[in-house]
Short mmCIF file of C-alpha atoms in Angstrom, two decimals:
data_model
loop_
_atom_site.label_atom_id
_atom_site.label_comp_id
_atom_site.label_asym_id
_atom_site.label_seq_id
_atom_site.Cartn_x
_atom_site.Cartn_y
_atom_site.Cartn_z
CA UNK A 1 88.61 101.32 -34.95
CA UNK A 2 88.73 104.53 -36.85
CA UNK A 3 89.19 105.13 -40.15
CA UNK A 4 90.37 107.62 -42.38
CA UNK A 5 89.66 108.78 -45.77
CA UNK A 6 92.54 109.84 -48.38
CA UNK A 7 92.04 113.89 -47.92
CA UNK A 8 92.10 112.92 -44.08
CA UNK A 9 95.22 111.18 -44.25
CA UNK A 10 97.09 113.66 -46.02
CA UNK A 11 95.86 116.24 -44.03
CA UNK A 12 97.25 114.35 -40.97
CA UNK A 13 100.14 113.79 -42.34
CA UNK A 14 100.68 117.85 -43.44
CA UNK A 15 100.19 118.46 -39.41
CA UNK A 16 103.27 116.24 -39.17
CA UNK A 17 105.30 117.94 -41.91
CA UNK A 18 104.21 121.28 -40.14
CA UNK A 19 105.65 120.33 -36.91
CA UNK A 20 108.97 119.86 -38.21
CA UNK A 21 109.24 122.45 -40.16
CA UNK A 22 108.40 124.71 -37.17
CA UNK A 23 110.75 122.43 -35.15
CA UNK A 24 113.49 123.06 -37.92
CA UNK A 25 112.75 126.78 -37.40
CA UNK A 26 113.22 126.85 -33.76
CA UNK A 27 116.37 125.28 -33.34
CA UNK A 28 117.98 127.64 -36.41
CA UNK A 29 118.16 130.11 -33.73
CA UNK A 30 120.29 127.80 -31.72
CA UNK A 31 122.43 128.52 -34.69
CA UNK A 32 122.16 132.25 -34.23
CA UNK A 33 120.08 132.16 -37.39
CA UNK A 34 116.51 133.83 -37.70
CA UNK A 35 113.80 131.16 -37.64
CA UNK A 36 113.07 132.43 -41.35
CA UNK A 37 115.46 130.97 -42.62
CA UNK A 38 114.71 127.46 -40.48
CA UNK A 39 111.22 127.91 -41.73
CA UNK A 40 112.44 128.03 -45.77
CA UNK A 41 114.82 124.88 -44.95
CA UNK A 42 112.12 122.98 -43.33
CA UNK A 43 109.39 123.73 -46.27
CA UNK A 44 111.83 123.24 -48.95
CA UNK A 45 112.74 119.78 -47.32
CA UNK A 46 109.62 118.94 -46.54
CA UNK A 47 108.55 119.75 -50.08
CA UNK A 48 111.20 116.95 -51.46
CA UNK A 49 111.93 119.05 -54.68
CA UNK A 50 113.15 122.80 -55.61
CA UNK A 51 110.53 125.47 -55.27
CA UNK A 52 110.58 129.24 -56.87
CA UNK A 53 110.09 132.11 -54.65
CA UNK A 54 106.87 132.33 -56.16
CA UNK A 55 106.10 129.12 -54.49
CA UNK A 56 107.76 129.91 -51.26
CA UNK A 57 105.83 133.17 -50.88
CA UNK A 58 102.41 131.11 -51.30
CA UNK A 59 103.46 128.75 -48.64
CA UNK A 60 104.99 131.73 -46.31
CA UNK A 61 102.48 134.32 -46.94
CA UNK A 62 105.57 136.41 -46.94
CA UNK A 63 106.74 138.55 -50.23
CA UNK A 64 108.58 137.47 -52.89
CA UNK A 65 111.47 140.08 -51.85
CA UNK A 66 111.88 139.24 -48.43
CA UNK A 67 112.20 134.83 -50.07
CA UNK A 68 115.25 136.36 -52.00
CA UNK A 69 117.02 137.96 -49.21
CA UNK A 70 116.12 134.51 -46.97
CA UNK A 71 117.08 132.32 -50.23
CA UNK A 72 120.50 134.77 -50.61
CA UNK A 73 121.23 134.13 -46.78
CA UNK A 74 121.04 130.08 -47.15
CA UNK A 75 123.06 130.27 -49.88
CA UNK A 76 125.48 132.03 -48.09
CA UNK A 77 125.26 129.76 -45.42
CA UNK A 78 125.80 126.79 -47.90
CA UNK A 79 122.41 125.23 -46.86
CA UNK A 80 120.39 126.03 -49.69
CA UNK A 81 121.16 126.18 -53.51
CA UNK A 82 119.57 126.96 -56.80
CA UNK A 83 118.56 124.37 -59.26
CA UNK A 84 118.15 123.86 -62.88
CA UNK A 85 114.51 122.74 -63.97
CA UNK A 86 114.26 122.10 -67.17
CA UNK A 87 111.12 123.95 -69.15
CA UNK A 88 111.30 127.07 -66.21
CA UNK A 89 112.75 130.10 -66.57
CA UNK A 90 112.28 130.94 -63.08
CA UNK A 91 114.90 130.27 -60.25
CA UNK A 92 114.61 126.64 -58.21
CA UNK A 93 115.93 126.19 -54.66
CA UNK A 94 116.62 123.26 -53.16
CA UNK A 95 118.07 122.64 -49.31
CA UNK A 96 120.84 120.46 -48.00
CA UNK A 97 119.05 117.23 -47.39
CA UNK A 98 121.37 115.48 -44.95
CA UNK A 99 120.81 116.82 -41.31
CA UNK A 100 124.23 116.43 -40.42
CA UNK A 101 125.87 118.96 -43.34
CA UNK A 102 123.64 120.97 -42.65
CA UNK A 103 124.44 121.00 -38.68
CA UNK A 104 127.94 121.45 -40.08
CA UNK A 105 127.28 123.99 -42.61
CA UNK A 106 125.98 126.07 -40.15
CA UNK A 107 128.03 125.60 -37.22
CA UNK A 108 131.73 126.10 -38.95
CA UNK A 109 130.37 129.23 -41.54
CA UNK A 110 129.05 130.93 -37.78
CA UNK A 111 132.50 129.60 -36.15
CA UNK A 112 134.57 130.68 -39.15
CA UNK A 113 132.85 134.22 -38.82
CA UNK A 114 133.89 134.49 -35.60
CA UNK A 115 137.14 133.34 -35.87
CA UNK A 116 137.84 135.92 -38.27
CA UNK A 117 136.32 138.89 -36.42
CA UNK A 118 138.61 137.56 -33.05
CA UNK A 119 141.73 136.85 -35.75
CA UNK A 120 141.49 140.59 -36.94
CA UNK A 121 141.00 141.94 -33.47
CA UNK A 122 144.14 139.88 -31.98
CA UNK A 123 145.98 141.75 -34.63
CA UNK A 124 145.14 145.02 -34.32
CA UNK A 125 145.44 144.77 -30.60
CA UNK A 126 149.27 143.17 -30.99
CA UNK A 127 149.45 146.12 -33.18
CA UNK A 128 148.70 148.81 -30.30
CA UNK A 129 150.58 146.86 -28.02
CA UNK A 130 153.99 147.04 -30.23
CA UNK A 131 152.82 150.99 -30.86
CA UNK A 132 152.40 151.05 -26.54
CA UNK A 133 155.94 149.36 -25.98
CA UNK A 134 157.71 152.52 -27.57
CA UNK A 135 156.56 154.68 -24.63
CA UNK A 136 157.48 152.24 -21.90
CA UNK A 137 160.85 153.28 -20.27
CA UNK A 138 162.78 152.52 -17.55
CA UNK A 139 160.26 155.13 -15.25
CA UNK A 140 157.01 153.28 -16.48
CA UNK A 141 155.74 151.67 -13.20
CA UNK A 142 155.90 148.33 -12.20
CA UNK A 143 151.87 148.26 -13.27
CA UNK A 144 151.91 149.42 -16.37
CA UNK A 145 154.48 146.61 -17.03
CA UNK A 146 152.54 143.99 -15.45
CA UNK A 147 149.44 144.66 -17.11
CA UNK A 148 151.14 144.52 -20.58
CA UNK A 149 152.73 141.44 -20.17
CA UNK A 150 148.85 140.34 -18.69
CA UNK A 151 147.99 141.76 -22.13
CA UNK A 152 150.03 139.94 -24.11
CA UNK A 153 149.56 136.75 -22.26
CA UNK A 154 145.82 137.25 -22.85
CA UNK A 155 145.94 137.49 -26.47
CA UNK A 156 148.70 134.13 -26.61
CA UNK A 157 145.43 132.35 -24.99
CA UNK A 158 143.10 134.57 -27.21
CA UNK A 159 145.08 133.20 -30.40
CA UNK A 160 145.27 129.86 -28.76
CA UNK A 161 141.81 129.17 -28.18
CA UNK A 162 140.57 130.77 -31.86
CA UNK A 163 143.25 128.19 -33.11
CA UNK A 164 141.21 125.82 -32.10
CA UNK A 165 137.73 126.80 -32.93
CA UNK A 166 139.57 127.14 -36.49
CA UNK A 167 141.17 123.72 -36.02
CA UNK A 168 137.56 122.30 -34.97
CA UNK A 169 135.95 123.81 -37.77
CA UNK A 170 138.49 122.36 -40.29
CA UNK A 171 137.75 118.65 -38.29
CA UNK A 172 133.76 119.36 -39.31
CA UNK A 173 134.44 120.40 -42.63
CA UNK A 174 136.65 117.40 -43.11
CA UNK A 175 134.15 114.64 -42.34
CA UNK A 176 137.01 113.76 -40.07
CA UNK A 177 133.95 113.90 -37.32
CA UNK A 178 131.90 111.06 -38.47
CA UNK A 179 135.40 108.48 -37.63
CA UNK A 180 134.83 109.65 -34.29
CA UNK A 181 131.37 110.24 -33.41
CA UNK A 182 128.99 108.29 -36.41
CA UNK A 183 125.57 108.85 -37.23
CA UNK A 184 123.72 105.25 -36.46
CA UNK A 185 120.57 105.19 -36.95
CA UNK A 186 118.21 103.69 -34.05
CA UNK A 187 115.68 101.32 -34.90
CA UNK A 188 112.14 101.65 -34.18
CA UNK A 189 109.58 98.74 -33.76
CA UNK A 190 108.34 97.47 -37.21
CA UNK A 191 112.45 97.45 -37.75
CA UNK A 192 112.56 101.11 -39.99
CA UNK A 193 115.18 103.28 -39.04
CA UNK A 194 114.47 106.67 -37.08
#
């Protein structure tokens, strides 16, 4: 049987850590996020406690400018968040260490964007339609009619269906989600949890 020394061990074990944190990359762009920012989570959580963007640019090899705008971005995204440490002057980050808020955090602050882009387009389209309506008389064709009541039909869906990616996000947010569909965690031979 093979054995392995200490540094060996470790150094086995950092391949693991490695492969999630590129696996935490890829699937941030499943997110519509830049692997960047996967790559910062996945360090960060791997890391088990804050870390400057000194820190972060060692372990990136990127600049200490370009950690900011990532660091800014997860904050934004409410994945990411800075830290006291006592005796430092410098900023800390930490990540969002349950997998699930952070599947949340990212899906309804993506949904919420969009549902407030589609919100504000609904509007101003209603808008041109009520501006439209004034120039319809009783010579407007029998097209021109049908595709504006099409048009307003469309947007009734339009507002119907962004309802309920708002409604869905507001269900994630909630923790309402977890009464419905729990995390359980599977059990692996040697009875730890995976």
């Amino acid at each position: 049987m093979e054995s392995f020394s200490n540094d060996q061990l470790l150094q086995e074990i950092k391949s693991c850590e490695d492969l999630l944190t590129d696996r935490i990359a890829d699937n941030m762009e499943t997110f519509g996020v830049s692997s960047t920012v996967g790559r910062l989570l996945g360090i960060i959580y791997m890391n088990r406690e804050a870390m400057t963007l000194d820190s972060l640019a060692d372990e990136t090899g990127m600049s200490k400018t370009r950690m900011s705008q990532v660091m800014r971005q997860m904050i934004s995204l409410n994945i990411a968040e800075k830290e006291y440490v006592k005796g430092s002057r410098k900023d800390h980050y930490n990540v969002e260490r349950d997998y699930a808020q952070t599947f949340i955090s990212l899906f309804t602050s993506n949904w919420s964007e969009v549902v407030k882009r589609n919100t504000s387009l609904e509007r101003r389209l209603r808008e041109q339609i009520r501006h439209l309506e004034t120039f319809l008389t009783k010579d407007s064709t029998e097209d021109v009619k049908v595709r504006m009541e099409r048009l307003q039909q469309e947007l009734d869906e339009w507002n119907a269906y962004y309802n309920w990616i708002d409604n869905l996000v507001a269900f994630f947010e909630s923790g309402e989600i977890f009464k419905h569909v729990p995390i359980v965690p599977q059990k692996q031979e040697g009875g730890s949890a995976k």
